[in-house]
PDB file of C-alpha atoms in Angstrom:
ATOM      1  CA  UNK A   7      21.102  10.673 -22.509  1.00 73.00           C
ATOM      2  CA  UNK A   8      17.863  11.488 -24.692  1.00 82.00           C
ATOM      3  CA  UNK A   9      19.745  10.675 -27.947  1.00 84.00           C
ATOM      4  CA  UNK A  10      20.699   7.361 -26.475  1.00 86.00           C
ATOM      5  CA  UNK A  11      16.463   6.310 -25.466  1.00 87.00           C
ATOM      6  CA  UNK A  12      15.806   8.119 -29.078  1.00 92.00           C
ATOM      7  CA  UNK A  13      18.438   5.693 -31.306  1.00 91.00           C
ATOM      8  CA  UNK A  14      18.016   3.109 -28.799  1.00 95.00           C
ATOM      9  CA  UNK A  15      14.699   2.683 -27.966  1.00 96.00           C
ATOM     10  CA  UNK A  16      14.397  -1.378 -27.576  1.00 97.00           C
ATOM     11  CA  UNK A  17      18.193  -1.417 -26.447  1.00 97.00           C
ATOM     12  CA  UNK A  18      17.477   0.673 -23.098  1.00 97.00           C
ATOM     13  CA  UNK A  19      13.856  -1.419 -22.745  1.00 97.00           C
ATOM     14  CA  UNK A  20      16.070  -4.978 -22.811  1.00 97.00           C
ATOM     15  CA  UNK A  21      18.317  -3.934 -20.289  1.00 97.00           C
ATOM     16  CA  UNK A  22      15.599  -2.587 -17.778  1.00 96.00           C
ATOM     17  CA  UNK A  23      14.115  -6.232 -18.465  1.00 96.00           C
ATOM     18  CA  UNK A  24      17.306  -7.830 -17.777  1.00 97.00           C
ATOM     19  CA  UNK A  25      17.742  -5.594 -14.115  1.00 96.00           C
ATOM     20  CA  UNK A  26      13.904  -6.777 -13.546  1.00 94.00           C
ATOM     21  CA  UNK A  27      14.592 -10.709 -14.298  1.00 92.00           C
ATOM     22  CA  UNK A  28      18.034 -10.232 -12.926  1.00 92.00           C
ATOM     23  CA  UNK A  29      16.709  -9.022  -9.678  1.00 93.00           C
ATOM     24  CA  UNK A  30      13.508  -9.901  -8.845  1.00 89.00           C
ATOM     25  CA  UNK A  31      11.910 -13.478  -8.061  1.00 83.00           C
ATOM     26  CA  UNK A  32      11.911 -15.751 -11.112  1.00 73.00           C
ATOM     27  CA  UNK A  33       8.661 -17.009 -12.172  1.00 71.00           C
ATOM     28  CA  UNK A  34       7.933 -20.739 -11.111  1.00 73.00           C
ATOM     29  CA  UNK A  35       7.481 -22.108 -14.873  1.00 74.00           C
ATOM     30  CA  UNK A  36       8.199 -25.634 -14.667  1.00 68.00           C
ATOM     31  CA  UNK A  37      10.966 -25.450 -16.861  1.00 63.00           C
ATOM     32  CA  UNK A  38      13.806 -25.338 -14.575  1.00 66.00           C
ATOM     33  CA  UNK A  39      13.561 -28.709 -14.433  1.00 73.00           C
ATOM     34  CA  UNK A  40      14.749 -28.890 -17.598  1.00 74.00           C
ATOM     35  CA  UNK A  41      18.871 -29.503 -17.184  1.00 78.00           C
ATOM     36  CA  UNK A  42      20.898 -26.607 -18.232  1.00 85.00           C
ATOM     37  CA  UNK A  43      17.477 -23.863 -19.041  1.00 88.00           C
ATOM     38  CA  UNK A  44      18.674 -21.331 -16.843  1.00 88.00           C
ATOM     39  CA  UNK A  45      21.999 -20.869 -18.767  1.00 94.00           C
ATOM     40  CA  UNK A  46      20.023 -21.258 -22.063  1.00 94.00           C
ATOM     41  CA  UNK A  47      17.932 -18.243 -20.932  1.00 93.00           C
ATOM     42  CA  UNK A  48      21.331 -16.059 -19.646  1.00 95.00           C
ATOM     43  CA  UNK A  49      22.463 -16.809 -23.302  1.00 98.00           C
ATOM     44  CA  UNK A  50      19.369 -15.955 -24.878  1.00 97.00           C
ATOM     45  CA  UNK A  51      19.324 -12.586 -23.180  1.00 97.00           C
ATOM     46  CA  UNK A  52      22.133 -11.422 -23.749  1.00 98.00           C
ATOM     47  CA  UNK A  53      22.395 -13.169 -27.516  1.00 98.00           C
ATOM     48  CA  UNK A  54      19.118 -10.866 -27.722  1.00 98.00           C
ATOM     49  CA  UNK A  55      20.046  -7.811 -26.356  1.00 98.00           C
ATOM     50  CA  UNK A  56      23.890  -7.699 -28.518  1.00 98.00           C
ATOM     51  CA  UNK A  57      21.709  -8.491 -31.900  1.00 97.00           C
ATOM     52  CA  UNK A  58      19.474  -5.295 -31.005  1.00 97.00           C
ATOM     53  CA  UNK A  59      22.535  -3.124 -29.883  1.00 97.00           C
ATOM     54  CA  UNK A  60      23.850  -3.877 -33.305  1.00 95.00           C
ATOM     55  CA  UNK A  61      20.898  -3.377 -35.359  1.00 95.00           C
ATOM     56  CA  UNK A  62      20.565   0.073 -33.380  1.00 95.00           C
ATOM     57  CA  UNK A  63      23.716   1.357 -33.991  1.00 93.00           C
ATOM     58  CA  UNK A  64      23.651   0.012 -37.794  1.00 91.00           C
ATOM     59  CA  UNK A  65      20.414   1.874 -38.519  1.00 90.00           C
ATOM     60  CA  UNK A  66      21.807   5.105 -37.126  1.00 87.00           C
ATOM     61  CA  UNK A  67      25.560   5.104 -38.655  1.00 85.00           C
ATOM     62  CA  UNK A  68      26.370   5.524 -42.352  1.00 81.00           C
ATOM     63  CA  UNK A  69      30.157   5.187 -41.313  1.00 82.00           C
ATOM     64  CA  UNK A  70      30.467   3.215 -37.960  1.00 83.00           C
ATOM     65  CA  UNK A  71      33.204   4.146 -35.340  1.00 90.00           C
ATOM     66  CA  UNK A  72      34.094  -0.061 -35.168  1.00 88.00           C
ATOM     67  CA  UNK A  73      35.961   0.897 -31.685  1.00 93.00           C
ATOM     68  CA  UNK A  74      32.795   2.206 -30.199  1.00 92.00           C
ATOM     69  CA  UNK A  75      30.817  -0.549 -31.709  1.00 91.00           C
ATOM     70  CA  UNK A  76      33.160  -2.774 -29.959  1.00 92.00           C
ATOM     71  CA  UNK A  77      32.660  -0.560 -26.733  1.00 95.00           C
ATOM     72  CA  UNK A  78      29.190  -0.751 -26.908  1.00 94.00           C
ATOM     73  CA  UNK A  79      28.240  -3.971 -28.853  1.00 94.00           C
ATOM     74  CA  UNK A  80      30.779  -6.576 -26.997  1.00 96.00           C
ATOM     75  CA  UNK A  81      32.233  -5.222 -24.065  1.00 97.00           C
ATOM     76  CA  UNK A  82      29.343  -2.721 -21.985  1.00 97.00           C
ATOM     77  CA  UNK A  83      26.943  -5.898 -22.164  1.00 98.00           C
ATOM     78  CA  UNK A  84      29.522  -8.376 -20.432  1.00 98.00           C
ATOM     79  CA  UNK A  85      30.493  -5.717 -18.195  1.00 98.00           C
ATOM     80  CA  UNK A  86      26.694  -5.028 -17.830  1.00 98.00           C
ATOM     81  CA  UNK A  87      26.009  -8.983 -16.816  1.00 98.00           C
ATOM     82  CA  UNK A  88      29.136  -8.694 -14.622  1.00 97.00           C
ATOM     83  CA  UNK A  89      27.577  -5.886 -12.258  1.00 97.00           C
ATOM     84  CA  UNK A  90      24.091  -7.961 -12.637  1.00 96.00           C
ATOM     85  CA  UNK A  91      25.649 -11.029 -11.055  1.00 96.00           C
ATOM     86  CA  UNK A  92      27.547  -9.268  -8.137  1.00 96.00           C
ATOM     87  CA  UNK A  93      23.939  -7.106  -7.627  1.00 96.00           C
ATOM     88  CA  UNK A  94      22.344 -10.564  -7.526  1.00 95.00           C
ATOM     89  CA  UNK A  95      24.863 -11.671  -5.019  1.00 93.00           C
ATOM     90  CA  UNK A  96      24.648  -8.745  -2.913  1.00 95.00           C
ATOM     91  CA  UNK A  97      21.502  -6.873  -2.943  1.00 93.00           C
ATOM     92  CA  UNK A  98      18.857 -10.347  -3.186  1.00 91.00           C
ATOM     93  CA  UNK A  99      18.523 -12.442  -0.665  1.00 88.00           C
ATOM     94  CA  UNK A 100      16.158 -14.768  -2.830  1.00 85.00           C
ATOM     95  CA  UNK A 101      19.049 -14.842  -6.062  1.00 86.00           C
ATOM     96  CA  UNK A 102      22.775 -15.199  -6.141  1.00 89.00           C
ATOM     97  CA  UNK A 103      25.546 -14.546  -8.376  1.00 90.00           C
ATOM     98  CA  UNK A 104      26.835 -17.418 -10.671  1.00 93.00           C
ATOM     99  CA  UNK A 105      30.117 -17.299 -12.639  1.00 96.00           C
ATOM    100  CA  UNK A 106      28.147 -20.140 -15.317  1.00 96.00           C
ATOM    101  CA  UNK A 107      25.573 -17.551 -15.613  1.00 96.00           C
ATOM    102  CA  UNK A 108      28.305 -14.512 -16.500  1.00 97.00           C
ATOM    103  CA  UNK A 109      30.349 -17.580 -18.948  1.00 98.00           C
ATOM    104  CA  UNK A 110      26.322 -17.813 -20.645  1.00 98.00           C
ATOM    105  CA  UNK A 111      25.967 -14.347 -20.760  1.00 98.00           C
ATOM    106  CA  UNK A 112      28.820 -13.547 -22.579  1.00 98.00           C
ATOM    107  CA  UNK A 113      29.106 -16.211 -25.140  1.00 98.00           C
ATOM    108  CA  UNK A 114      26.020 -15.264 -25.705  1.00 98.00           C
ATOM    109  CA  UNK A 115      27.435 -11.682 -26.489  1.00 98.00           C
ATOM    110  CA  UNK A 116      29.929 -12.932 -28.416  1.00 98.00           C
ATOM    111  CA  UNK A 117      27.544 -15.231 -30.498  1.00 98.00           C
ATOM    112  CA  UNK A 118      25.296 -12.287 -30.590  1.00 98.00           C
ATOM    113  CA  UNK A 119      28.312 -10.344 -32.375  1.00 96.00           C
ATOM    114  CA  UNK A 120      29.086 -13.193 -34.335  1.00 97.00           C
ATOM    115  CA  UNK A 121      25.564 -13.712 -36.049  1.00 97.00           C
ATOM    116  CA  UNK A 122      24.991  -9.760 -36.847  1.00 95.00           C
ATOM    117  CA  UNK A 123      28.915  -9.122 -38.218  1.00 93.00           C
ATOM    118  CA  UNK A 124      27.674 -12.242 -40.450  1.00 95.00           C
ATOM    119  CA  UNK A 125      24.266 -11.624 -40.740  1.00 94.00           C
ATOM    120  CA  UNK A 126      22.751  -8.618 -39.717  1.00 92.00           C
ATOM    121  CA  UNK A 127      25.683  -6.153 -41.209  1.00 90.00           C
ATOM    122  CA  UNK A 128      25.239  -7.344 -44.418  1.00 89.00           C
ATOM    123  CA  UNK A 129      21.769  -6.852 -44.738  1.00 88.00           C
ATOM    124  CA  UNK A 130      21.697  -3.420 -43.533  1.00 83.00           C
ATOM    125  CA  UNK A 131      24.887  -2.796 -45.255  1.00 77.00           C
ATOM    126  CA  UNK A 132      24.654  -3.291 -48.973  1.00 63.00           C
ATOM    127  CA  UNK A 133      27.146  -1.074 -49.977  1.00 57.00           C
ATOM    128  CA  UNK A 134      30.195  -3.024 -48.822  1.00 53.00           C
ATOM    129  CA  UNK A 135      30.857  -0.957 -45.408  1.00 52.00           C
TER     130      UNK A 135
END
């Protein structure tokens, strides 16, 4: 558990923001007005949080395991936003769960893959892994 706060430091602080948005009483901005914002933010989140999981584990591995990657990259954040909808539906009685909000969440995991197998790899990979 320490080596996972010590090689994923912002990784492990995204996700205790997510629980704390997830579960406690949104903010009054003015901007969910705005048609469509709340899935923009679910997206954004979770876009974020898969970019950072990736940079993370590229930093730290010279030779990735691709089927932990996978693991830990696509399939532990939509699993993640899963458990945060049903925990929205069943332990708030101010938020509930929304299957739009788990379809945002993980296209934004999957567009969060996307952009760092396209852009992010390469960067931190120059050697062609």
């Amino acid at each position: 558990m320490k080596r996972i706060f010590r090689n994923y430091p912002l990784a492990v602080i995204l996700l205790l923001i997510i629980v704390c948005l997830s579960l406690g009483t949104p903010p009054q901005t003015g901007l969910e007005e705005v048609h469509g914002m709340d899935k923009i933010v679910h997206f954004g989140m979770y876009f974020t949080l898969t970019v950072v999981i990736w940079i993370e584990y590229l930093r730290h591995h010279d030779h990735p395991d691709w089927t932990k990657l996978v693991l830990f990259a696509f399939i532990a954040p939509v699993l993640f936003s899963g458990a945060m909808e049903v925990a929205q539906a069943t332990l708030t009685v101010n938020r509930q769960g929304d299957w739009m909000d788990f379809l945002a969440n993980s296209i934004g995991v999957i567009a969060g893959g996307a952009a760092s197998w396209f852009c992010i790899r390469p960067l931190l990979w120059k050697d062609g892994n």
